[in-house]
Coordinates of C-alpha atoms and ligand atoms in Angstrom, one line a residue:
M3 CA -3.1 11.5 26.2
K4 CA -0.8 13.6 24.1
S5 CA -1.4 13.9 20.3
D6 CA 0.8 11.9 17.9
I7 CA 2.8 15.0 16.9
E8 CA 3.4 15.9 20.5
I9 CA 4.7 12.4 21.3
A10 CA 6.8 12.4 18.1
S11 CA 8.3 15.8 18.7
Q12 CA 9.3 14.9 22.3
A13 CA 11.0 11.6 21.1
Q14 CA 14.6 10.9 22.0
M15 CA 15.8 10.4 18.4
K16 CA 19.2 8.8 17.8
P17 CA 21.4 10.2 15.0
I18 CA 20.8 8.0 12.0
R19 CA 24.5 6.9 12.1
Y20 CA 23.6 5.0 15.3
I21 CA 20.8 3.1 13.6
A22 CA 23.0 2.3 10.6
E23 CA 25.7 1.1 12.9
K24 CA 23.2 -1.0 14.8
L25 CA 22.5 -2.8 11.5
S26 CA 26.3 -3.2 10.9
L27 CA 26.2 -1.1 7.8
T28 CA 29.5 0.3 6.5
E29 CA 30.1 3.9 5.3
D30 CA 29.5 2.8 1.7
D31 CA 26.2 1.2 2.5
W32 CA 24.3 4.4 3.3
E33 CA 24.2 8.1 2.9
P34 CA 22.7 10.6 5.4
Y35 CA 19.7 12.7 4.4
G36 CA 19.9 15.2 7.3
H37 CA 20.5 14.0 10.9
Y38 CA 17.7 11.4 11.2
K39 CA 17.1 9.9 7.7
A40 CA 19.4 8.0 5.4
K41 CA 19.2 6.4 2.0
L42 CA 20.6 2.9 1.6
S43 CA 22.9 2.0 -1.3
V44 CA 21.2 0.7 -4.4
D45 CA 23.8 -2.1 -4.5
L46 CA 23.3 -3.2 -0.8
L47 CA 20.8 -5.9 -1.6
E48 CA 23.2 -7.5 -4.1
K49 CA 26.0 -7.3 -1.6
L50 CA 24.0 -9.1 1.1
S51 CA 22.5 -11.7 -1.3
D52 CA 24.3 -14.6 0.3
R53 CA 23.0 -13.9 3.7
P54 CA 20.1 -16.0 5.0
S55 CA 16.7 -14.1 4.9
G56 CA 14.9 -13.3 8.2
K57 CA 11.2 -14.1 8.8
V58 CA 8.6 -11.9 7.1
I59 CA 5.5 -10.9 9.0
L60 CA 2.7 -9.3 7.0
T61 CA 0.2 -7.0 8.8
T62 CA -3.3 -6.6 7.3
S63 CA -6.7 -5.8 8.6
I64 CA -10.5 -6.0 8.4
N65 CA -12.2 -3.6 5.9
P66 CA -11.3 -0.1 7.1
T67 CA -14.0 2.2 8.6
P68 CA -13.9 5.9 9.6
A69 CA -13.4 4.5 13.2
G70 CA -9.8 3.7 12.4
E71 CA -8.1 0.3 12.6
G72 CA -4.4 1.1 13.3
K73 CA -2.6 -1.2 11.0
S74 CA 0.5 1.0 10.8
T75 CA 0.4 1.5 14.5
V76 CA 0.3 -2.3 15.2
T77 CA 3.1 -2.8 12.6
V78 CA 5.4 -0.4 14.3
G79 CA 4.4 -1.6 17.8
L80 CA 5.0 -5.2 16.9
G81 CA 8.5 -4.3 15.5
Q82 CA 9.2 -2.5 18.8
A83 CA 7.9 -5.4 20.8
L84 CA 10.0 -8.0 19.0
N85 CA 13.1 -5.9 20.0
H86 CA 11.9 -6.1 23.6
L87 CA 12.1 -9.9 23.2
N88 CA 15.7 -9.4 21.9
K89 CA 14.8 -10.3 18.3
K90 CA 16.5 -8.2 15.7
A91 CA 13.4 -6.8 14.0
I92 CA 13.1 -4.2 11.3
I93 CA 9.9 -2.5 10.1
A94 CA 9.1 -2.0 6.4
L95 CA 6.4 0.5 5.7
R96 CA 5.1 2.6 2.8
E97 CA 5.8 6.3 2.3
P98 CA 2.7 8.5 3.1
S99 CA 1.0 10.4 0.3
L100 CA 0.0 14.0 0.8
G101 CA -3.5 13.1 -0.5
P102 CA -4.7 11.4 2.7
T103 CA -2.4 13.4 5.0
M104 CA -4.0 16.7 3.9
G105 CA -7.4 15.0 3.3
I106 CA -9.4 12.8 5.6
K107 CA -7.4 9.9 6.8
G108 CA -4.3 11.5 8.4
G109 CA -0.7 10.3 8.2
A110 CA 0.7 6.9 7.9
A111 CA 3.5 6.9 10.4
G112 CA 1.7 4.9 13.1
G113 CA 0.2 6.5 16.2
G114 CA 0.7 7.1 20.0
Y115 CA 3.8 5.4 21.3
A116 CA 4.1 3.2 18.1
Q117 CA 5.3 5.7 15.5
V118 CA 8.1 6.1 13.0
I119 CA 10.0 9.4 13.3
P120 CA 10.7 12.1 12.3
M121 CA 6.9 11.8 11.7
D122 CA 6.4 15.3 10.4
E123 CA 9.1 14.8 7.7
I124 CA 7.9 11.3 6.9
N125 CA 4.3 12.6 6.5
L126 CA 5.3 15.6 4.4
H127 CA 8.0 15.6 1.8
F128 CA 10.3 13.0 3.4
T129 CA 13.3 12.3 1.1
G130 CA 11.5 13.5 -2.0
D131 CA 10.8 10.1 -3.5
I132 CA 7.2 10.8 -4.3
H133 CA 8.0 14.1 -5.8
A134 CA 10.6 12.4 -8.0
I135 CA 8.0 10.0 -9.2
T136 CA 5.6 12.9 -10.0
S137 CA 8.4 14.6 -12.0
A138 CA 9.3 11.5 -13.9
N139 CA 5.7 10.7 -14.6
N140 CA 5.0 14.2 -15.9
A141 CA 8.2 14.2 -17.9
L142 CA 6.9 11.2 -19.8
A143 CA 3.6 13.0 -20.4
A144 CA 5.5 16.0 -21.8
F145 CA 7.6 13.7 -24.0
I146 CA 4.5 12.1 -25.4
D147 CA 2.8 15.4 -26.3
N148 CA 6.1 16.7 -27.7
H149 CA 6.4 13.6 -29.9
I150 CA 3.0 14.3 -31.3
Q151 CA 3.7 18.0 -31.8
H152 CA 6.8 17.3 -33.8
G153 CA 5.3 15.1 -36.5
N154 CA 4.1 12.1 -34.5
E155 CA 6.4 9.6 -36.2
M156 CA 5.0 6.8 -34.1
H157 CA 1.4 7.5 -35.3
I158 CA 0.2 7.8 -31.6
D159 CA -3.6 8.2 -31.6
P160 CA -4.1 11.2 -29.2
R161 CA -7.5 9.7 -28.3
R162 CA -5.9 6.5 -27.1
I163 CA -3.2 7.8 -24.8
G164 CA -3.5 6.0 -21.4
W165 CA -0.5 7.8 -19.8
K166 CA -2.0 10.5 -17.5
R167 CA -0.3 13.3 -15.6
V168 CA -0.1 13.0 -11.8
M169 CA 0.2 15.1 -8.6
D170 CA 0.4 14.0 -5.0
I171 CA -2.7 15.7 -3.7
N172 CA -6.4 14.9 -3.9
D173 CA -7.6 17.3 -6.7
R174 CA -10.9 16.3 -8.2
A175 CA -10.9 19.3 -10.5
L176 CA -8.0 17.7 -12.5
R177 CA -9.7 14.3 -13.1
E178 CA -10.6 15.3 -16.7
V179 CA -8.7 18.1 -18.5
V180 CA -8.0 19.2 -22.0
V181 CA -4.4 20.0 -22.9
G182 CA -2.8 21.6 -25.9
L183 CA -5.3 24.5 -26.3
G184 CA -4.2 27.8 -27.7
G185 CA -3.1 27.2 -31.3
P186 CA -0.5 25.3 -33.3
G187 CA 2.4 26.5 -31.2
K188 CA 0.9 25.2 -28.1
G189 CA 0.4 21.5 -28.8
I190 CA -2.3 19.2 -30.2
P191 CA -5.5 19.5 -28.2
R192 CA -6.6 16.3 -26.6
Q193 CA -8.5 15.1 -23.6
D194 CA -6.2 14.2 -20.7
G195 CA -6.5 13.7 -16.9
F196 CA -4.6 13.5 -13.7
N197 CA -4.2 10.6 -11.3
I198 CA -2.7 10.8 -7.8
T199 CA 1.0 10.1 -7.9
V200 CA 0.7 6.9 -5.8
A201 CA -1.5 5.5 -8.6
S202 CA 1.3 6.1 -11.2
E203 CA 2.6 3.0 -12.9
L204 CA 6.1 4.4 -12.1
M205 CA 5.3 4.1 -8.4
A206 CA 4.3 0.4 -8.9
I207 CA 7.5 -0.1 -10.9
L208 CA 9.7 1.4 -8.2
C209 CA 8.1 -0.9 -5.7
L210 CA 8.3 -4.1 -7.7
A211 CA 11.8 -3.6 -9.3
A212 CA 14.6 -5.9 -8.2
N213 CA 17.3 -3.2 -8.8
L214 CA 18.1 -0.2 -10.9
Q215 CA 18.5 -2.1 -14.2
D216 CA 15.3 -4.0 -13.6
M217 CA 13.5 -0.7 -13.0
K218 CA 14.9 0.6 -16.4
R219 CA 13.7 -2.5 -18.2
R220 CA 10.3 -2.2 -16.7
I221 CA 10.0 1.5 -17.5
G222 CA 10.9 0.6 -21.1
K223 CA 7.9 -1.7 -21.2
I224 CA 5.3 0.9 -20.1
V225 CA 2.5 1.0 -22.7
I226 CA 1.7 4.7 -23.0
G227 CA -1.1 4.3 -25.5
Y228 CA -2.0 3.0 -29.0
T229 CA -1.3 4.0 -32.6
Y230 CA -4.0 4.8 -35.1
E231 CA -3.6 1.2 -36.2
K232 CA -4.4 0.2 -32.5
Q233 CA -0.9 -1.2 -31.8
P234 CA 0.6 -0.5 -28.4
V235 CA 3.4 2.1 -28.0
N236 CA 5.9 1.6 -25.2
V237 CA 8.5 3.9 -23.6
E238 CA 11.4 2.0 -25.2
Q239 CA 10.1 2.7 -28.7
L240 CA 10.0 6.4 -27.7
G241 CA 13.5 6.1 -26.2
F242 CA 13.0 7.7 -22.8
E243 CA 13.6 4.8 -20.4
G244 CA 17.1 6.1 -19.7
A245 CA 16.1 9.6 -18.8
L246 CA 13.2 8.4 -16.6
T247 CA 15.4 5.9 -14.8
L248 CA 17.9 8.8 -14.2
L249 CA 15.1 10.9 -12.7
L250 CA 14.4 8.0 -10.2
K251 CA 18.0 7.0 -9.4
D252 CA 17.8 8.3 -5.8
A253 CA 14.1 7.5 -5.3
I254 CA 14.9 3.8 -5.8
K255 CA 17.2 3.7 -2.7
P256 CA 15.3 2.6 0.4
N257 CA 15.0 5.1 3.2
L258 CA 16.2 4.3 6.7
V259 CA 14.6 5.9 9.8
Q260 CA 13.7 4.7 13.3
T261 CA 10.7 4.3 15.6
L262 CA 10.1 6.1 18.9
E263 CA 12.0 3.2 20.6
N264 CA 14.9 3.5 18.0
T265 CA 13.9 0.3 16.2
P266 CA 15.2 0.5 12.6
A267 CA 12.5 1.1 9.9
L268 CA 12.7 1.1 6.1
I269 CA 10.1 3.3 4.5
H270 CA 10.0 3.1 0.8
G271 CA 7.4 3.4 -2.0
G272 CA 3.8 4.1 -1.4
P273 CA 1.2 2.8 -3.8
F274 CA -2.4 2.9 -2.4
A275 CA -4.0 -0.5 -2.1
N276 CA -7.4 0.5 -3.5
I277 CA -6.2 1.9 -6.9
A278 CA -2.7 0.3 -7.0
H279 CA -1.0 -2.7 -5.5
G280 CA -0.6 -1.3 -1.9
C281 CA 2.8 -2.6 -0.8
N282 CA 6.1 -1.0 0.1
S283 CA 9.1 -1.7 -2.2
V284 CA 10.4 -5.2 -2.9
M285 CA 13.9 -3.9 -2.4
A286 CA 13.1 -2.5 1.1
T287 CA 11.3 -5.6 2.2
K288 CA 14.1 -7.9 1.0
L289 CA 16.8 -5.7 2.4
A290 CA 15.1 -5.6 5.8
S291 CA 14.9 -9.4 5.7
K292 CA 18.7 -9.5 5.1
L293 CA 19.5 -7.0 7.8
G294 CA 17.2 -8.4 10.5
D295 CA 15.9 -11.6 11.8
Y296 CA 12.3 -10.4 11.5
V297 CA 10.7 -7.9 9.1
V298 CA 7.3 -6.6 10.0
T299 CA 5.7 -5.1 6.9
E300 CA 2.2 -3.8 6.1
A301 CA -0.1 -4.0 3.0
G302 CA -2.7 -1.3 2.7
F303 CA -6.4 -1.4 3.6
G304 CA -8.1 -4.7 4.3
A305 CA -7.0 -8.3 3.5
D306 CA -9.3 -8.1 0.4
L307 CA -7.0 -5.5 -1.2
G308 CA -3.5 -5.0 0.2
A309 CA -2.9 -8.5 1.5
E310 CA -4.4 -10.1 -1.7
K311 CA -2.1 -8.1 -3.8
F312 CA 0.9 -8.6 -1.5
L313 CA 0.3 -12.4 -1.7
N314 CA -0.6 -12.7 -5.4
I315 CA 1.5 -10.0 -6.9
K316 CA 4.4 -8.8 -4.7
T317 CA 5.5 -12.3 -3.5
R318 CA 5.7 -13.5 -7.1
A319 CA 7.8 -10.4 -8.1
A320 CA 10.0 -10.6 -5.1
G321 CA 10.4 -14.4 -4.6
L322 CA 9.5 -14.2 -0.9
E323 CA 6.5 -15.2 1.2
P324 CA 5.3 -14.3 4.6
D325 CA 6.0 -16.6 7.6
A326 CA 3.0 -15.2 9.5
V327 CA 0.1 -12.8 8.9
V328 CA -1.3 -10.4 11.6
I329 CA -5.0 -9.4 11.0
V330 CA -5.6 -6.2 12.8
A331 CA -9.2 -5.6 14.1
T332 CA -10.7 -3.0 16.5
I333 CA -13.8 -3.3 18.5
R334 CA -14.9 0.1 17.1
A335 CA -14.5 -0.9 13.5
L336 CA -16.3 -4.2 14.0
K337 CA -19.2 -2.4 15.6
M338 CA -19.4 -0.2 12.6
H339 CA -19.5 -3.3 10.4
G340 CA -22.3 -4.4 12.7
G341 CA -24.4 -1.4 11.8
L342 CA -23.4 1.4 14.3
K343 CA -22.6 5.0 13.2
K344 CA -19.3 6.7 14.1
D345 CA -20.9 8.8 16.9
Q346 CA -22.4 5.6 18.5
L347 CA -19.1 3.9 19.2
N348 CA -18.3 5.0 22.7
S349 CA -20.8 2.8 24.5
Q350 CA -20.8 -0.9 24.8
D351 CA -22.8 -2.8 22.2
L352 CA -22.2 -6.6 22.1
E353 CA -25.0 -7.1 19.5
A354 CA -23.4 -4.8 17.0
L355 CA -20.0 -6.3 17.7
N356 CA -21.3 -9.9 17.2
K357 CA -22.8 -8.8 13.9
G358 CA -19.7 -7.1 12.8
M359 CA -17.6 -10.2 13.5
E360 CA -18.7 -11.5 10.1
N361 CA -16.3 -9.1 8.5
L362 CA -13.4 -10.4 10.5
K363 CA -14.5 -14.0 9.8
K364 CA -14.3 -13.4 6.1
H365 CA -10.8 -12.0 6.3
I366 CA -9.7 -15.0 8.5
E367 CA -11.1 -17.4 5.9
T368 CA -9.2 -15.4 3.2
I369 CA -5.8 -15.8 4.9
E370 CA -6.6 -19.5 5.6
Q371 CA -7.0 -20.0 1.9
F372 CA -3.5 -18.7 1.4
Q373 CA -2.4 -21.4 3.8
L374 CA -0.4 -19.0 6.0
P375 CA -0.2 -19.0 9.8
F376 CA -2.0 -16.0 11.2
I377 CA -3.1 -14.3 14.4
V378 CA -5.8 -11.7 15.1
A379 CA -4.4 -8.6 16.8
V380 CA -7.1 -6.6 18.7
N381 CA -5.9 -3.0 18.7
K382 CA -7.3 -1.6 21.9
F383 CA -8.9 1.8 22.0
P384 CA -9.7 3.7 25.2
A385 CA -13.5 3.3 24.8
D386 CA -13.4 -0.5 24.5
T387 CA -15.0 -2.3 27.5
Q388 CA -13.6 -5.4 29.1
E389 CA -16.8 -7.3 28.2
E390 CA -16.4 -6.4 24.5
I391 CA -12.7 -7.4 24.5
D392 CA -13.7 -10.7 26.3
F393 CA -16.4 -11.3 23.7
L394 CA -13.9 -11.0 20.8
T395 CA -11.2 -13.1 22.4
K396 CA -13.6 -15.8 23.4
W397 CA -15.0 -15.8 19.8
C398 CA -11.5 -16.4 18.6
E399 CA -10.8 -19.2 21.1
K400 CA -14.1 -20.9 20.1
H401 CA -13.1 -20.8 16.5
S402 CA -9.5 -22.0 17.3
V403 CA -8.1 -18.7 16.1
E404 CA -4.9 -17.3 17.7
V405 CA -5.6 -13.8 19.2
S406 CA -3.7 -11.1 21.1
V407 CA -5.0 -7.9 22.6
V408 CA -2.4 -5.1 21.9
D409 CA -2.0 -1.7 23.4
V410 CA 1.0 -0.5 21.6
F411 CA -0.7 2.9 21.0
A412 CA -0.5 3.7 24.8
E413 CA 2.4 1.6 25.8
G414 CA 4.7 1.2 22.8
G415 CA 6.5 -2.1 22.3
Q416 CA 5.6 -3.1 25.9
G417 CA 2.0 -3.2 24.9
G418 CA 2.7 -5.8 22.1
L419 CA 4.8 -8.4 24.0
D420 CA 2.1 -11.1 23.9
L421 CA 1.5 -10.6 20.2
A422 CA 5.3 -10.6 19.5
G423 CA 5.8 -13.9 21.4
K424 CA 2.9 -15.5 19.6
V425 CA 4.1 -14.3 16.2
V426 CA 7.6 -15.7 16.8
R427 CA 6.0 -19.1 17.7
L428 CA 3.8 -19.0 14.5
C429 CA 6.8 -18.2 12.3
E430 CA 8.8 -21.1 13.9
A431 CA 5.9 -23.5 13.5
K432 CA 5.1 -22.7 9.9
T433 CA 4.9 -25.9 7.8
T434 CA 2.7 -24.9 4.9
S435 CA 3.7 -22.7 1.9
L436 CA 1.8 -19.9 0.2
H437 CA -1.1 -21.0 -1.9
Y438 CA -2.0 -18.4 -4.6
S439 CA -5.6 -17.5 -5.4
Y440 CA -5.0 -18.0 -9.1
E441 CA -2.5 -19.3 -11.6
L442 CA -0.7 -16.9 -13.9
D443 CA -1.8 -18.9 -16.9
D444 CA -5.5 -18.7 -16.0
P445 CA -7.4 -16.4 -18.5
I446 CA -7.9 -12.9 -17.2
E447 CA -11.6 -13.5 -16.7
L448 CA -11.0 -16.6 -14.6
K449 CA -8.3 -14.8 -12.5
I450 CA -10.8 -12.0 -11.7
N451 CA -13.6 -14.5 -10.9
K452 CA -11.3 -16.4 -8.6
I453 CA -10.3 -13.2 -6.7
A454 CA -14.0 -12.0 -6.5
K455 CA -15.3 -15.3 -5.3
K456 CA -12.5 -16.5 -3.0
I457 CA -11.4 -13.1 -1.6
Y458 CA -14.5 -10.9 -1.7
G459 CA -17.1 -13.7 -1.4
A460 CA -18.9 -12.4 -4.5
G461 CA -21.4 -14.5 -6.4
G462 CA -19.9 -13.5 -9.8
V463 CA -18.3 -10.9 -12.0
E464 CA -19.9 -8.7 -14.7
F465 CA -17.7 -7.0 -17.3
S466 CA -18.8 -3.9 -19.2
S467 CA -18.7 -4.2 -22.9
K468 CA -15.6 -1.9 -22.9
A469 CA -13.9 -4.3 -20.4
S470 CA -14.9 -7.4 -22.4
K471 CA -13.3 -5.9 -25.5
Q472 CA -10.2 -4.9 -23.7
M473 CA -9.9 -8.4 -22.2
V474 CA -9.8 -9.9 -25.7
Q475 CA -7.3 -7.3 -26.9
M476 CA -5.0 -7.8 -23.9
E477 CA -4.9 -11.6 -24.4
Q478 CA -4.1 -11.0 -28.0
L479 CA -1.3 -8.6 -27.2
G480 CA 0.3 -11.3 -24.9
Y481 CA -0.5 -9.6 -21.5
G482 CA -2.9 -12.4 -20.5
N483 CA -0.3 -14.1 -18.2
L484 CA 0.2 -11.1 -16.0
P485 CA -1.4 -11.0 -12.5
V486 CA -4.4 -8.8 -12.0
C487 CA -4.3 -5.7 -9.7
M488 CA -7.9 -5.0 -8.6
A489 CA -9.0 -1.4 -8.1
K490 CA -11.9 -1.5 -5.7
T491 CA -13.3 0.4 -2.8
Q492 CA -11.5 -0.3 0.5
Y493 CA -14.6 0.1 2.6
S494 CA -16.5 -3.0 1.5
L495 CA -15.8 -6.5 0.4
S496 CA -18.0 -5.7 -2.5
D497 CA -17.5 -2.8 -5.0
R498 CA -20.1 -0.7 -3.2
P499 CA -18.6 1.3 -0.3
E500 CA -21.9 1.4 1.7
K501 CA -22.1 -2.4 2.0
L502 CA -20.3 -3.0 5.3
G503 CA -20.0 -6.2 7.3
R504 CA -20.1 -9.3 5.1
P505 CA -22.3 -8.6 2.1
K506 CA -23.7 -11.7 0.4
D507 CA -25.0 -12.5 -3.2
F508 CA -23.3 -9.5 -4.8
T509 CA -21.7 -9.1 -8.2
I510 CA -18.5 -7.3 -8.9
T511 CA -18.6 -5.0 -12.0
V512 CA -15.4 -4.5 -13.9
K513 CA -15.8 -1.3 -15.9
E514 CA -12.4 -1.0 -17.6
F515 CA -8.8 -2.4 -17.7
H516 CA -5.5 -0.6 -17.8
P517 CA -2.4 -2.7 -18.7
S518 CA 0.5 -1.8 -16.5
V519 CA 2.9 -3.9 -18.5
G520 CA 6.0 -2.3 -16.9
A521 CA 4.8 -2.9 -13.4
G522 CA 3.9 -6.4 -14.5
F523 CA 0.1 -6.5 -13.9
I524 CA -3.2 -5.6 -15.4
V525 CA -5.3 -3.1 -13.4
A526 CA -9.0 -4.0 -13.3
L527 CA -11.2 -1.0 -12.3
T528 CA -14.4 -1.9 -10.5
G529 CA -17.4 0.0 -9.2
D530 CA -16.8 3.8 -9.0
V531 CA -13.3 3.7 -7.7
M532 CA -11.3 6.9 -8.7
T533 CA -7.6 7.0 -9.5
M534 CA -7.7 10.7 -8.4
P535 CA -9.5 11.0 -5.1
G536 CA -11.2 14.2 -3.9
L537 CA -10.9 16.2 -0.6
P538 CA -13.6 16.2 2.0
K539 CA -15.6 19.4 3.0
Y540 CA -13.3 19.9 6.0
P541 CA -9.8 18.6 5.0
A542 CA -7.4 17.6 7.8
A543 CA -5.2 20.5 6.4
L544 CA -7.6 23.0 8.2
N545 CA -6.2 21.9 11.6
M546 CA -2.5 22.2 10.5
D547 CA -0.2 25.1 11.5
I548 CA 3.4 26.0 12.3
T549 CA 4.0 28.6 15.0
E550 CA 6.6 31.3 15.1
E551 CA 8.8 29.1 17.2
G552 CA 8.5 26.3 14.6
V553 CA 6.1 24.1 16.6
I554 CA 4.0 22.0 14.3
K555 CA 0.3 21.7 15.2
G556 CA -2.5 19.5 13.9
L557 CA -0.4 16.9 12.1
F558 CA -2.6 14.4 14.0
Ligands
ADP19 P1 -4.1 2.3 9.3 O1 -2.7 1.9 9.1 O2 -4.9 1.1 9.6 O3 -4.6 3.2 8.3 P2 -3.1 3.9 11.5 O4 -2.1 3.1 12.2 O5 -2.5 4.9 10.5 O6 -4.1 3.1 10.7 O7 -4.0 4.7 12.5 C1 -5.0 5.5 12.1 C2 -5.2 6.6 13.2 O8 -5.8 5.9 14.4 C3 -4.0 7.3 13.7 O9 -4.2 8.6 13.8 C4 -3.6 6.6 15.0 O10 -3.0 7.6 15.8 C5 -5.0 6.3 15.5 N1 -4.9 5.0 16.4 C6 -4.4 3.8 16.0 N2 -4.5 3.0 17.0 C7 -5.1 3.6 18.1 C8 -5.4 3.2 19.4 N3 -5.3 2.0 19.8 N4 -6.0 4.2 20.2 C9 -6.3 5.4 19.7 N5 -5.9 5.8 18.5 C10 -5.3 5.0 17.6

């Protein structure tokens, strides 16, 4: 089989005008970014507000393993399959970060015959949104240091600045830095650090904002740090919300591209789901629901992270809820949850598969708690045996769980027709409405306990003394009613990445909080999760090249 980049570069792309016309967009509604990408007008959502909304389908998965699950692949393939059934479907995905692209995971444009294109551009700089967020984030950092340099009228305590600099690459050497060295003309020395751009609060704000003015309002509310008197300082007090909004005026416009089968796709915003809220922008998801009858959208990592935050945070901000949830699982990943190593996955092992089913079962129970209709999509890999697939489908039948085996990777939309048909029926038969895991007026400690117990299956939660103090402070400052964005490893239901399957009797440890008041949530950092990841010994970048003829190699 050809590599993803070979398939993508041989695709029959339609000029983006064709895709825009297919969506009945007028000239004012979009602007071309080259031949195959466009930005949609920031006013389009308002213009379409009277239109009825289409059905929203959320794709999630079991806990990811190095074996790969293929959530984006299934999301794209399902959108393509719905179009085969003559449904007007639009895909809504996140923008890939260069961190994973150059690092270990690879891109985020789907795979095989279920990809969004131009995949090289989408995976690299795309329309520059992530770079714009980096610039705006770092502009704010510069404004803060400049304010301190010129007299520090606000009494900002340099030891209590929470606003970090960012860059969109995994660079562990920048996690902790000292800035302002070199004497009085070069700033006030203080300890600082870098996060990856996709963990920036500005990324979360762009993804949760209803429109440009709402983005500006939220930017104004960002708490950058505290004064010597321990009072919060926000961006509005410093007066920079206008400039920062200006820097993001194009980044807030959703990007339109297409799939290999010319299905429209909106790709916009890209927070990670382990250290941020993990969902594409509210504006893109809502726009897709106004432009199509079905939106297939994805939340990052497993249902314990991306889906939990989609359902408890994004739906509240956006005023929408999914009509159906697709839980993606692979035989390979389940066998890893059952104890196998990555190099043992190519031979049949029903015992390991049976053991690994515990992980899927937990995520099924989680989606059941949200009271949403769901289906398990088995993303077929070449090494899966028929016996293994039968085992998984029979398990689902025995537990009265809807299931569909998909092969969109090898067949494109054609390989997802069964899934698409079942998803349509689920959406039409939906009678229940979304049941949140916690109430906004629950105290912060209770919210986290509810997430840990209901979603992770934890026995309880421990708070470090720093976290306990911060919790009291945040309640006092009036942030207690915000939802909580958990920062936790994606690999395990627990906060320890090595605990695969369905760990039991474990405790979640909250080490520290960070109020993202502009985004509208409180980040709770658990375990050893890092907001600036590192690169592996052999980064994916080592395989990448571009030839004299301009042929791209090794982009998966
Ligand atoms: P996720 O969204 O869960 O992170 P992706 O859809 O990005 O996963 O897929 C991860 C990698 O696995 C990609 O390189 C993709 O090409 C590959 N992949 C996905 N599904 C399959 C499949 N059925 N067979 C082979 N490779 C696959």
